[in-house]
Structures are given as C-alpha cells and as structure tokens.
Amino acid sequence: MSDRLRLWLERADRGYRLRDAATGEPVRWEDERIRVIPVAGISYRAEAAADESFEPGRRLALVPEPDNEHDPNAIGVWDADRRVHAGYVPADVAVGLDADAWQAVSLLEFVEDGRRAGLRLLLAPKDAWIGVPRA
C-alpha cells in the first residue's frame, strides 16, 4: 500500500471536514501530515475574498513574495488562476514553508453580515490526493 496521503473533503456546515480516503477515519486538523491555517489579512481584501474562487473546496495558489517590503517570507493566497489575491499565509507559518511543496484548498469559511469574513485553508503535501465532492 502506498504512503501517499489521500483525503476526502466531506461537507460540513460552513465548508468541509477531512476524512482519510484509505481508512474512512476522520482526519483531525492537528494531524502532522497536513496543516489547517487561517488566511491572514482577509479583512483588508473583503471584496477579493468574496469571489467564488475562494468558496470551500476550491483549489488555491500559494505565491511566495520574496520582494515583499514588509516580510520577505510572505506567501500570498490567490485563486487557482492567480487573478484574485485574498490574503496571506500567517507569518509564523510562512517562515520556512516551501510553497512549492504544498497544495492549498479552501476548507472552511466564516461569514458575517452576509460576507466572507474569514477562511481556513488545508495545506497538504503536493503529492497528496484530495477528493472534493461534486456539487
């Protein structure tokens, strides 16, 4: 049997829960094979964050910003086509994170006054298989 991580995203109230596709067991956010993180700075980009490309279950792009004047370790969170920038990987997570080694999927949203006010991402190894339920 392969050691490749295989995850199903299972619908929940505001997004998805994680389930191990091989065993059917729930996968906790604290699992050492993954990271579940908030998007930092989303409140400054409310219009961008409202874009449907950030809905739970959507694949996202992690874009390093080595020339960022505030933080050379900054990693932007963009839609999959790199058209819309919603925020950043938190600074404490971005330090030492190789964005090319991870894939990102929108996992859970927080809505206030009808607008997306927060977003959690699933970071999984690039070679992980992530199954998203069909609409």
Coordinates of C-alpha atoms in Angstrom, one line a residue:
M1 CA 0.0 0.0 0.0
S2 CA 1.2 3.5 -0.9
D3 CA 2.2 6.1 1.8
R4 CA 0.6 8.8 -0.4
L5 CA -1.9 10.8 1.7
R6 CA -5.4 10.5 0.3
L7 CA -8.1 12.8 1.8
W8 CA -11.8 13.2 1.1
L9 CA -13.4 16.5 1.8
E10 CA -16.7 15.8 3.5
R11 CA -19.4 18.5 3.6
A12 CA -19.9 20.3 6.9
D13 CA -21.9 23.4 7.9
R14 CA -19.5 26.1 6.6
G15 CA -17.2 24.1 4.5
Y16 CA -15.6 20.6 4.8
R17 CA -14.3 18.1 7.3
L18 CA -11.4 15.8 6.4
R19 CA -11.6 12.0 6.1
D20 CA -8.8 9.6 5.3
A21 CA -9.8 8.1 1.9
A22 CA -7.9 4.8 2.7
T23 CA -9.4 4.1 6.1
G24 CA -12.6 6.2 6.2
E25 CA -11.5 7.6 9.5
P26 CA -11.8 11.4 10.3
V27 CA -8.6 13.4 10.0
R28 CA -8.1 16.0 12.7
W29 CA -6.7 19.4 11.9
E30 CA -3.8 18.7 14.2
D31 CA -2.7 15.7 12.0
E32 CA 1.1 16.0 11.4
R33 CA 0.7 15.3 7.7
I34 CA -1.3 18.4 7.0
R35 CA -1.7 22.0 8.2
V36 CA -5.0 23.9 8.6
I37 CA -4.4 27.6 8.7
P38 CA -6.3 30.9 8.7
V39 CA -5.9 33.3 5.8
A40 CA -4.2 36.4 7.3
G41 CA -5.2 39.9 6.1
I42 CA -8.5 38.7 4.6
S43 CA -10.4 41.7 6.3
Y44 CA -8.3 44.1 4.1
R45 CA -9.4 42.2 1.0
A46 CA -13.1 41.6 1.7
E47 CA -14.1 42.2 -1.9
A48 CA -11.5 39.8 -3.2
A49 CA -12.3 37.2 -0.5
A50 CA -16.0 37.3 -1.6
D51 CA -15.0 36.0 -5.0
E52 CA -16.5 32.5 -5.7
S53 CA -13.0 31.2 -6.3
F54 CA -12.4 31.1 -2.5
E55 CA -15.5 29.1 -1.7
P56 CA -14.8 26.0 0.4
G57 CA -13.5 23.1 -1.7
R58 CA -11.7 25.3 -4.2
R59 CA -8.0 24.8 -5.0
L60 CA -5.9 27.9 -4.4
A61 CA -2.4 29.1 -5.3
L62 CA 0.4 29.8 -2.8
V63 CA 2.6 32.6 -4.2
P64 CA 5.9 33.4 -2.5
E65 CA 6.7 37.2 -2.3
P66 CA 10.4 37.4 -1.6
D67 CA 10.4 41.1 -2.6
N68 CA 7.6 42.0 -0.1
E69 CA 8.9 45.1 1.7
H70 CA 7.2 44.1 5.0
D71 CA 8.1 40.4 5.0
P72 CA 10.4 38.6 2.6
N73 CA 8.9 35.3 3.8
A74 CA 5.4 36.4 2.8
I75 CA 3.3 33.8 0.9
G76 CA 0.2 35.2 -0.8
V77 CA -3.0 33.2 -1.1
W78 CA -4.5 33.6 -4.6
D79 CA -7.3 31.9 -6.5
A80 CA -6.1 29.0 -8.7
D81 CA -5.7 31.2 -11.7
R82 CA -3.8 33.8 -9.8
R83 CA -6.3 36.6 -10.7
V84 CA -7.5 37.4 -7.2
H85 CA -5.4 37.8 -4.0
A86 CA -7.4 37.1 -0.8
G87 CA -4.6 37.4 1.8
Y88 CA -1.5 35.7 3.2
V89 CA -0.3 32.6 4.9
P90 CA 0.2 33.7 8.5
A91 CA 3.8 35.0 9.1
D92 CA 4.6 32.4 11.7
V93 CA 3.6 29.6 9.3
A94 CA 5.3 31.2 6.2
V95 CA 8.7 31.2 7.8
G96 CA 10.5 28.1 6.4
L97 CA 7.4 27.0 4.4
D98 CA 8.3 25.8 0.9
A99 CA 5.2 26.9 -1.0
D100 CA 6.2 24.6 -3.9
A101 CA 5.9 21.6 -1.7
W102 CA 2.3 22.2 -0.6
Q103 CA -1.1 22.4 -2.2
A104 CA -3.8 24.6 -0.8
V105 CA -7.6 24.1 -0.7
S106 CA -10.2 26.4 0.8
L107 CA -11.6 24.4 3.7
L108 CA -13.9 26.4 5.9
E109 CA -15.4 29.9 5.8
F110 CA -16.7 32.3 8.4
V111 CA -19.5 34.6 7.3
E112 CA -20.5 37.9 9.0
D113 CA -23.2 40.2 7.7
G114 CA -23.5 38.0 4.6
R115 CA -19.8 38.4 3.7
R116 CA -16.9 36.0 3.9
A117 CA -15.1 37.3 7.0
G118 CA -12.6 34.5 7.4
L119 CA -11.2 31.5 5.7
R120 CA -9.3 28.4 6.7
L121 CA -7.1 26.6 4.3
L122 CA -6.0 23.0 4.1
L123 CA -2.3 22.7 3.2
A124 CA -1.4 19.2 2.1
P125 CA 1.8 17.8 0.5
K126 CA 1.9 18.4 -3.2
D127 CA 1.6 14.7 -3.9
A128 CA -1.5 14.2 -1.7
W129 CA -4.7 13.2 -3.4
I130 CA -7.6 15.4 -2.3
G131 CA -11.1 14.4 -3.3
V132 CA -13.8 17.0 -3.4
P133 CA -17.5 16.1 -3.6
R134 CA -19.3 17.0 -6.7
A135 CA -21.8 19.8 -6.5

